[in-house]
C-alpha positions as a printed Julia matrix, in Angstrom:
316×3 Matrix{Float64}:
  64.6    77.55  121.51
  65.55   79.53  118.42
  66.93   77.84  115.33
  70.6    78.22  114.53
  71.78   80.12  111.45
  72.81   76.8   109.92
  69.31   75.44  110.39
  67.75   78.47  108.71
  70.26   78.22  105.85
  69.3    74.57  105.37
  65.74   75.71  104.69
  66.89   78.06  101.91
  68.07   76.88   98.47
  71.84   77.08   98.07
  73.5    79.85   96.04
  76.17   78.4    93.75
  77.97   81.09   91.72
  78.79   80.12   88.15
  82.28   79.87   86.69
  82.12   83.37   85.17
  80.87   84.96   88.37
  83.92   86.79   89.63
  83.1    88.19   93.05
  80.83   87.72   96.07
  80.82   90.62   98.52
  79.02   91.22  101.79
  79.12   94.95  102.62
  78.65   94.47  106.36
  78.41   98.21  106.98
  79.03  101.35  104.94
  80.22  103.21  108.03
  83.92  104.05  108.05
  86.35  105.51  110.58
  88.33  107.3   107.86
  87.32  110.36  105.85
  89.05  110.1   102.47
  87.88  112.78  100.04
  88.18  110.38   97.08
  86.16  107.51   98.62
  84.37  105.6    95.86
  81.48  104.82   98.22
  80.67  108.55   98.03
  80.97  108.92   94.24
  78.3   111.14   92.64
  77.5   112.88   95.93
  76.37  109.85   97.91
  76.19  110.77  101.6
  77.93  108.81  104.34
  75.26  109.91  106.82
  72.54  108.34  104.66
  74.56  105.15  104.29
  75.21  104.85  108.03
  71.5   105.23  108.74
  70.63  102.07  106.8
  69.4    99.06  108.72
  72.07   96.4   109.12
  71.6    92.65  109.19
  72.34   90.97  112.49
  75.25   88.58  112.87
  72.75   85.71  112.83
  71.35   86.83  109.47
  74.82   87.28  107.94
  75.76   83.78  109.08
  72.57   82.42  107.54
  73.34   84.23  104.29
  76.93   82.99  104.22
  75.85   79.42  104.9
  73.73   79.46  101.73
  76.85   79.94   99.62
  78.48   77.05   97.79
  81.78   78.56   96.68
  84.6    77.24   94.52
  88.16   77.21   95.81
  88.99   80.21   93.61
  86.01   82.31   94.73
  85.95   83.52   98.36
  83.34   85.54  100.2
  84.75   89.06  100.5
  83.84   91.08  103.61
  83.99   94.81  102.99
  82.28   98.15  103.56
  82.86  100.92  104.69
  84.99   99.24  107.3
  83.58   95.73  107.85
  85.19   95.2   111.25
  82.97   97.99  112.63
  79.97   95.65  112.4
  79.33   94.36  115.91
  78.73   90.86  114.55
  81.99   90.64  112.57
  83.7    88.16  114.89
  80.61   85.96  115.13
  80.38   85.78  111.33
  84.0    84.77  110.78
  83.77   82.15  113.53
  80.31   80.67  112.99
  79.89   80.51  109.2
  80.48   77.06  107.74
  84.15   76.16  108.03
  84.61   75.49  104.32
  83.65   79.06  103.36
  86.89   80.89  102.68
  86.82   84.66  103.19
  88.73   87.73  102.06
  88.77   90.96  104.04
  89.09   94.5   102.72
  89.98   96.78  105.62
  91.83   99.89  106.74
  93.17   97.83  109.71
  92.22  100.43  112.3
  91.1    97.55  114.5
  92.87   95.99  117.49
  95.11   93.37  115.88
  95.7    91.54  119.17
  91.95   91.0   119.5
  91.73   89.99  115.83
  94.51   87.41  116.2
  92.89   86.01  119.34
  89.36   85.8   117.93
  89.81   84.89  114.24
  90.82   81.42  113.02
  93.73   81.73  110.59
  92.17   79.13  108.3
  89.19   81.36  107.58
  91.42   83.73  105.63
  93.83   81.17  104.19
  93.62   79.99  100.59
  95.77   79.61   97.5
  95.54   82.88   95.56
  97.88   85.35   93.76
  97.1    88.05   96.34
  96.59   88.27  100.08
  93.21   87.38  101.54
  93.47   90.33  103.96
  93.94   93.5   101.91
  94.71   96.7   103.8
  94.21  100.14  102.27
  96.67  102.88  103.19
  95.36  106.45  102.9
  97.92  109.2   103.69
  96.6   111.59  106.3
  93.95  109.1   107.42
  95.76  106.05  108.73
  99.43  105.85  109.73
 101.75  103.71  107.62
 104.12  102.87  110.47
 101.14  101.64  112.48
  99.95   99.57  109.51
 103.41   98.07  109.0
 103.67   97.16  112.69
 100.23   95.55  112.62
 100.97   93.73  109.36
 104.16   92.2   110.77
 102.27   91.07  113.88
  99.46   89.58  111.77
 101.96   87.74  109.58
 103.75   86.36  112.62
 100.38   84.95  113.7
  99.99   83.18  110.34
  97.77   85.6   108.42
  98.67   86.67  104.87
  98.31   90.44  104.59
  98.76   92.78  101.63
  99.04   96.58  101.76
  97.61   98.81   99.03
  98.01  102.47   98.15
  96.31  104.69   95.58
  98.36  106.17   92.72
  97.0   109.62   93.49
  97.42  112.27   90.76
  98.82  114.73   93.3
 102.6   114.43   92.66
 103.55  114.68   96.33
 101.1   112.0    97.42
 102.12  109.78   94.52
 105.79  110.2    95.42
 105.02  109.31   99.03
 103.13  106.17   98.01
 106.03  104.98   95.85
 108.48  105.65   98.7
 106.3   103.6   101.04
 106.15  100.8    98.49
 109.95  100.7    98.4
 110.1   100.77  102.21
 107.75   97.79  102.37
 109.73   95.95   99.7
 112.84   96.17  101.9
 110.79   94.75  104.77
 109.59   91.98  102.44
 106.0    93.18  102.76
 103.53   92.98   99.88
 102.62   96.59   98.97
 100.72   97.13   95.71
  99.29  100.23   94.09
  95.88  100.81   92.59
  94.82  103.25   89.92
  93.2   106.47   91.12
  89.58  106.54   90.0
  87.41  109.62   89.75
  87.66  113.34   89.32
  90.59  115.4    90.58
  90.93  119.11   89.84
  88.49  118.87   86.95
  90.12  115.87   85.27
  88.71  112.34   85.22
  91.19  109.58   86.07
  90.78  105.88   85.44
  90.74  103.28   82.68
  87.11  102.62   81.84
  85.62  100.22   79.32
  82.76  102.41   78.14
  83.07  105.94   76.84
  81.44  108.65   78.97
  80.27  106.13   81.55
  81.68  108.04   84.54
  80.91  111.74   85.04
  79.51  111.9    81.51
  77.89  115.01   80.15
  74.69  113.15   79.36
  72.65  110.62   81.3
  71.71  107.72   79.06
  69.68  104.54   79.1
  71.28  101.1    78.82
  70.98   97.46   79.75
  73.41   96.13   82.33
  74.42   92.72   83.64
  76.75   92.05   86.57
  79.24   89.25   87.2
  79.15   89.87   90.95
  76.91   89.2    93.92
  76.85   92.49   95.83
  74.96   92.56   99.14
  74.43   95.76  101.13
  74.29   96.07  104.94
  70.53   95.4   104.97
  70.92   92.25  102.85
  69.66   93.71   99.6
  71.35   92.5    96.41
  72.21   94.98   93.64
  73.25   94.81   90.02
  76.09   97.31   90.5
  78.06   99.27   93.09
  76.41  102.5    91.99
  72.95  101.22   92.92
  74.26   99.72   96.16
  75.9   102.91   97.41
  72.82  104.93   96.44
  70.38  102.36   97.87
  68.66  102.29   94.5
  66.61   99.49   92.91
  67.72   96.27   94.65
  67.1    93.15   92.59
  66.6    90.73   95.49
  67.38   90.02   99.13
  70.1    87.59  100.16
  67.64   85.75  102.44
  64.9    85.45   99.81
  64.25   81.8    98.98
  63.86   82.84   95.35
  67.31   84.4    95.07
  69.9    82.24   93.31
  72.91   82.49   91.04
  70.47   82.81   88.13
  69.09   86.08   89.49
  72.17   88.09   88.52
  72.34   86.65   84.99
  69.65   88.95   83.62
  70.34   92.15   81.68
  68.42   94.87   83.49
  67.42   98.34   82.29
  69.24  101.32   83.77
  68.61  105.04   83.29
  71.84  106.18   84.97
  74.53  105.45   82.37
  76.96  108.35   82.43
  77.01  108.32   86.23
  78.37  104.82   86.77
  80.51  104.11   89.8
  84.13  103.59   88.72
  84.21  100.23   90.52
  81.69   98.86   88.03
  83.23  100.0    84.76
  86.98  100.2    85.37
  89.14   97.75   83.44
  90.88   95.63   86.06
  92.19   92.19   86.9
  89.81   89.36   87.68
  90.15   86.96   90.62
  92.99   85.2    88.76
  94.83   88.54   88.33
  94.2    88.51   84.57
  93.77   92.08   83.27
  90.81   93.07   81.1
  87.85   92.33   83.37
  84.99   94.68   84.25
  82.36   94.07   86.9
  79.47   94.74   84.54
  78.62   94.21   80.9
  76.65   97.07   79.32
  74.75   97.0    76.05
  72.19   99.03   74.08
  73.41  102.43   75.26
  71.08  105.15   74.0
  69.92  108.64   74.82
  67.13  108.91   77.35
  63.95  110.17   75.79
  60.35  110.6    76.76
  57.79  108.57   74.87
  55.11  111.03   73.63
  51.61  110.47   74.87
  49.49  108.73   72.24
  46.72  111.0    71.04
  43.43  109.83   69.62
  42.66  111.26   66.16
  40.27  114.17   66.12
  36.85  112.94   64.98
């Protein structure tokens, strides 16, 4: 007889995020059923095909990983991707992880909401917070707003709290459309919020970033970086930033390693990729309490990359 995920988790030391740790995210899969040309997962020429090819943890392993977490009331476990509901073990995870683990979901809601309502306990995504636990992204031309509104109303009738989000795209027509949809949702008493567009559009960089030349910079520099987040990729690897996660570059641990703890992410680590940061890491945003001014990472000792000359012995 195989051990349950809870039994395996009991053999691993607990992970107890500290007060200043702002986010815990399980990227269940980086696959997505939309094709947005401004997707931050694909920043700096990351390839969706490479991301989809990564090994994914089984539902059993994700449950084991979740059961290690000891989370405060104000800090949920966020399930995201890609589109997290595409993971075949999604419904097992939300049903079999320890009951006291509250979860948030970031989704495009292209799933069957009737199946979701039937399979998912409302309490899993219910907590006291200034924003909805289930956050749905609307992308014009990719998913249909009328479909999202219909699904949102059905989800709310079932007891789920759902928020809709749109990007303040620099294209004036798209931006106008997003604001019109926001007003439409307001009249329906639906929560529709906008997010800042991040990245390059027609040769201009958009976004409010804490560090100069950190995104699409002309020079690649060296720095030291520390995260306030626990970011876990589909294979269970833990990274110090979104940029490394999306690129599959330099994991710092594995979520099922006995040696991984909340202390692991406290360390400043060297990075030779400053100037090509992912906007998610360096944008100035609100924290989990909706207080503006937070960034995912703290960066220090920014300096030009240089090669150390080979030491030569003096000529005799």
